[in-house]
Every structure is written in structure tokens, then in C-alpha cells.
Short mmCIF file of C-alpha atoms in Angstrom, two decimals:
data_model
loop_
_atom_site.label_atom_id
_atom_site.label_comp_id
_atom_site.label_asym_id
_atom_site.label_seq_id
_atom_site.Cartn_x
_atom_site.Cartn_y
_atom_site.Cartn_z
CA GLY A 1 65.80 -40.59 -47.55
CA ARG A 2 69.52 -40.86 -47.26
CA ILE A 3 71.23 -44.08 -48.32
CA LEU A 4 72.94 -45.39 -45.20
CA LYS A 5 74.69 -48.29 -46.90
CA MET A 6 74.74 -50.19 -50.20
CA GLU A 7 74.86 -53.98 -50.15
CA ILE A 8 74.70 -56.75 -52.70
CA VAL A 9 71.98 -59.18 -51.59
CA LYS A 10 71.46 -62.32 -53.68
CA GLY A 11 73.36 -60.66 -56.52
CA LYS A 12 71.23 -57.49 -56.55
CA PRO A 13 72.17 -53.98 -55.37
CA THR A 14 70.22 -53.12 -52.22
CA ALA A 15 70.06 -49.75 -50.46
CA LEU A 16 69.74 -49.53 -46.67
CA VAL A 17 67.53 -46.48 -46.01
CA GLY A 18 65.37 -44.91 -43.32
CA SER A 19 61.62 -44.38 -43.56
CA GLY A 20 59.47 -42.55 -46.09
CA VAL A 21 59.22 -44.90 -49.08
CA LYS A 22 56.19 -46.85 -50.30
CA LYS A 23 55.98 -49.71 -52.75
CA GLY A 24 55.37 -48.25 -56.21
CA ASP A 25 57.04 -44.89 -55.50
CA LEU A 26 59.13 -43.52 -58.35
CA LEU A 27 62.48 -42.67 -56.72
CA GLU A 28 65.10 -40.27 -58.05
CA VAL A 29 68.77 -40.49 -57.06
CA LEU A 30 70.60 -37.39 -55.84
CA SER A 31 74.31 -38.23 -55.83
CA PRO A 32 77.66 -36.82 -56.97
CA ASP A 33 78.35 -39.79 -59.28
CA ASN A 34 76.97 -41.21 -62.54
CA THR A 35 73.66 -42.24 -60.90
CA PHE A 36 72.63 -38.57 -60.45
CA LEU A 37 68.95 -38.10 -61.42
CA LYS A 38 68.49 -41.75 -62.42
CA THR A 39 65.10 -43.12 -61.41
CA PHE A 40 63.61 -46.46 -60.44
CA VAL A 41 60.40 -47.79 -58.90
CA ALA A 42 60.50 -49.12 -55.33
CA GLU A 43 59.16 -52.62 -55.90
CA GLU A 44 60.79 -54.63 -53.11
CA ILE A 45 61.08 -53.15 -49.59
CA TYR A 46 62.17 -55.22 -46.58
CA ASP A 47 62.31 -54.33 -42.88
CA SER A 48 65.33 -55.12 -40.69
CA ALA A 49 63.92 -58.59 -39.92
CA GLY A 50 63.76 -59.39 -43.66
CA ASN A 51 59.97 -59.14 -43.93
CA PHE A 52 58.48 -57.73 -47.13
CA VAL A 53 56.60 -54.46 -46.45
CA ASP A 54 54.55 -52.11 -48.65
CA ASP A 55 55.33 -48.98 -46.65
CA ALA A 56 58.58 -47.94 -44.96
CA LYS A 57 56.78 -45.83 -42.39
CA LEU A 58 58.43 -46.51 -39.02
CA VAL A 59 60.92 -43.75 -38.24
CA GLN A 60 63.29 -45.84 -36.07
CA GLU A 61 63.38 -48.77 -38.55
CA LYS A 62 65.96 -49.33 -41.31
CA TYR A 63 64.69 -50.71 -44.62
CA ARG A 64 66.31 -52.42 -47.59
CA ILE A 65 65.17 -51.45 -51.09
CA LYS A 66 66.21 -53.41 -54.19
CA CYS A 67 67.83 -51.09 -56.75
CA PRO A 68 68.64 -51.61 -60.44
CA TYR A 69 72.17 -50.23 -59.94
CA VAL A 70 74.71 -49.47 -57.22
CA ILE A 71 74.27 -46.02 -55.66
CA GLU A 72 76.94 -44.24 -53.62
CA GLN A 73 76.55 -44.39 -49.85
CA GLY A 74 75.37 -41.00 -48.55
CA ALA A 75 73.37 -40.24 -51.70
CA TYR A 76 69.70 -39.39 -51.32
CA LEU A 77 66.56 -40.92 -52.78
CA ARG A 78 63.57 -38.67 -53.26
CA ARG A 79 60.09 -39.41 -54.51
CA LYS A 80 59.73 -38.03 -58.00
CA VAL A 81 56.42 -36.32 -58.64
CA VAL A 82 55.01 -37.13 -62.06
CA LYS A 83 52.76 -34.39 -63.42
#
């Protein structure tokens, strides 16, 4: 999904995204900056009320995902398929 906004929450980069991510997914960054093709595992996902969730599945909801680095707003995260 597209990164709607980047925030620093409790000292950690956090991406505000739409639906489509599950805890444990390997995510790949598609961006025009130095984070292009970097990957990380979605370990912490929170809904808009701040509740921890395992699956960002509701289409109208916005979710926050902890990231290991700051990613440009408007970049995309995609699930990387490991073969």
C-alpha cells in the first residue's frame, strides 16, 4: 500500500498506510530515494485507535506500521515474495 504519512512515534519511524499488510509480512519499499528496494518485516501494526492488530484488513481503516527507517511520503510498500 501507499504510505500516506511518515511520523516519529516514541522515537521510531512509523508509516501511516491503508489496508493489505499482515504481521510477519516481508515488505519492500518502492520509492525514489535511498530506501528504494529496502526490506523489513511488519512486526508492529496498529489501527487508528492505537490497538495492536495482526492483520490490516479493513479497507476504510488507516494503520500505523513501525519501520526501521524513515520512508518518503507517497512511496509504496509491497509484500515481497520469497521463493
